[in-house]
CSV table of C-alpha atoms in Angstrom, one decimal:
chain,number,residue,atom,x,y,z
G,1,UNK,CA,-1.5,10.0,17.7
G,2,UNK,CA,0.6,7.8,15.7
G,3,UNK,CA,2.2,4.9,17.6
G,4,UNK,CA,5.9,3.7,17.7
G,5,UNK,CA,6.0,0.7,14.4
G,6,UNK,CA,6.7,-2.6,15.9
G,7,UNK,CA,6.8,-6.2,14.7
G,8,UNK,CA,3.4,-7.5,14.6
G,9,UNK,CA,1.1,-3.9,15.1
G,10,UNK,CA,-1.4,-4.1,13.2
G,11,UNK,CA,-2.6,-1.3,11.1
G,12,UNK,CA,-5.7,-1.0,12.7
G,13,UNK,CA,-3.5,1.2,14.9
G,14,UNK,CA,-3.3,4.4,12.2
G,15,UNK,CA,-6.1,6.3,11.7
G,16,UNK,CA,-7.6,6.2,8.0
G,17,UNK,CA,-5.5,8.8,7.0
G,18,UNK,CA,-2.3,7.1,7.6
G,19,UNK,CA,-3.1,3.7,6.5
G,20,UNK,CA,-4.1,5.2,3.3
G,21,UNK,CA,-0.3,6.1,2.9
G,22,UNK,CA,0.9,3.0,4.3
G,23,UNK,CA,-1.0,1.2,2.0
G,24,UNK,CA,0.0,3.1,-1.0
G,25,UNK,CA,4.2,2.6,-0.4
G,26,UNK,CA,2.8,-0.9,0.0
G,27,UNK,CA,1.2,-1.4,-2.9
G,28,UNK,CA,4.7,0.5,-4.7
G,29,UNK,CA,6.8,-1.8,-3.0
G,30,UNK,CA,5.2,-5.1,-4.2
G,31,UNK,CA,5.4,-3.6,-7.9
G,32,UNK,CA,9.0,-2.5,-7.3
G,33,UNK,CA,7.9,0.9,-8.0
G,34,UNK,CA,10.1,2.7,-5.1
G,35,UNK,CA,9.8,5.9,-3.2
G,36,UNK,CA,6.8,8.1,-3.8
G,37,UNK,CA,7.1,12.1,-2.9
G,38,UNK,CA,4.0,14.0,-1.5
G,39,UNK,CA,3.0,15.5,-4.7
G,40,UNK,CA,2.7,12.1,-6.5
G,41,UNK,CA,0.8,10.4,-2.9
G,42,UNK,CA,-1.8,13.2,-3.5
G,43,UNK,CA,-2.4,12.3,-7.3
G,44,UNK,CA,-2.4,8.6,-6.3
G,45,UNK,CA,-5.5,10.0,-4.1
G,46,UNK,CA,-7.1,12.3,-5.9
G,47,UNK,CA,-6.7,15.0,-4.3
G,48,UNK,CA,-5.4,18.7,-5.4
G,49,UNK,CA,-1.7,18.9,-5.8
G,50,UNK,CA,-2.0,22.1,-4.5
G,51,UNK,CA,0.7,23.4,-1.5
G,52,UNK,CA,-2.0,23.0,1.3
G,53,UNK,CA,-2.6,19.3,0.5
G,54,UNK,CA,0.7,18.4,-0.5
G,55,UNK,CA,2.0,19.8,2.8
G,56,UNK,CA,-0.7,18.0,4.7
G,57,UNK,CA,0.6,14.8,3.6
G,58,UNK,CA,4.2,15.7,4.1
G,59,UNK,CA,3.1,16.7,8.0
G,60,UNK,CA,1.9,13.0,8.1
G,61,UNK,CA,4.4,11.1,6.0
G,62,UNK,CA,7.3,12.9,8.2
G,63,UNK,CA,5.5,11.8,11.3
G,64,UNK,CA,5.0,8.1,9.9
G,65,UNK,CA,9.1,8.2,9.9
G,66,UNK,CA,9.3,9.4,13.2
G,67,UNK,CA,7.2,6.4,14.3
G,68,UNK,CA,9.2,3.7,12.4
G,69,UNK,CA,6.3,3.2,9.6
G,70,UNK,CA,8.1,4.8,6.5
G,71,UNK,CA,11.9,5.9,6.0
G,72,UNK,CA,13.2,8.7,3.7
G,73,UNK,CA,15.3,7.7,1.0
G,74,UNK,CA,16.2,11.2,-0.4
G,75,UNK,CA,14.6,14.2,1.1
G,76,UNK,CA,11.0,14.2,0.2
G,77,UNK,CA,10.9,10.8,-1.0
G,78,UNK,CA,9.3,8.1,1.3
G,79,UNK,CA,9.0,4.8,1.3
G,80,UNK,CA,8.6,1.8,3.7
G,81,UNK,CA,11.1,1.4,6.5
G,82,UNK,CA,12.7,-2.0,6.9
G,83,UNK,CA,10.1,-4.9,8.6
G,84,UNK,CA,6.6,-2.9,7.2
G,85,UNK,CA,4.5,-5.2,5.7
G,86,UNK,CA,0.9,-6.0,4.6
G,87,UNK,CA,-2.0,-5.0,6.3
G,88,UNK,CA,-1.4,-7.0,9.2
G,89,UNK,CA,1.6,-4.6,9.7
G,90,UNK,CA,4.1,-7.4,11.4
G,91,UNK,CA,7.1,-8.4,9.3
């Protein structure tokens, strides 16, 4: 279960999985580096760009923008929503 994204929830509240994508758009955002599609998160984590793990990470990511964590800028490109920050997850 993913939880609702509010100001001051910390990360702790994602499982691994989804702090590991969190973290990535974080670490794009502080460079300026902008949206990141599923195909180029499972590079960033070594994994197989292959459909079954691409499609895996687009089931999360779409569920993090449900939540509040991430927005879509252009269909199939994700990046924070407005507010996510750092680890501590507040604003």
């Amino acid at each position: 279960m993913v939880p609702m994204w509010r100001a001051g929830l910390a990360w702790s509240a994602l499982s691994v999985d989804y702090q590991r994508i969190v973290q990535a758009l974080v670490d794009r955002d502080r460079l300026g580096q902008g949206a990141l599609t599923c195909q180029e998160l499972a590079a960033a984590f070594g994994l197989e760009v292959a459909p079954a793990k691409v499609e895996a990470l687009r089931s999360k990511a779409k569920r993090l923008v449900a939540r509040g964590w991430l927005a879509e800028a252009a269909p199939g490109r994700f990046t924070l929503a407005k507010g996510v920050a750092g680890p501590g997850g507040g604003s």
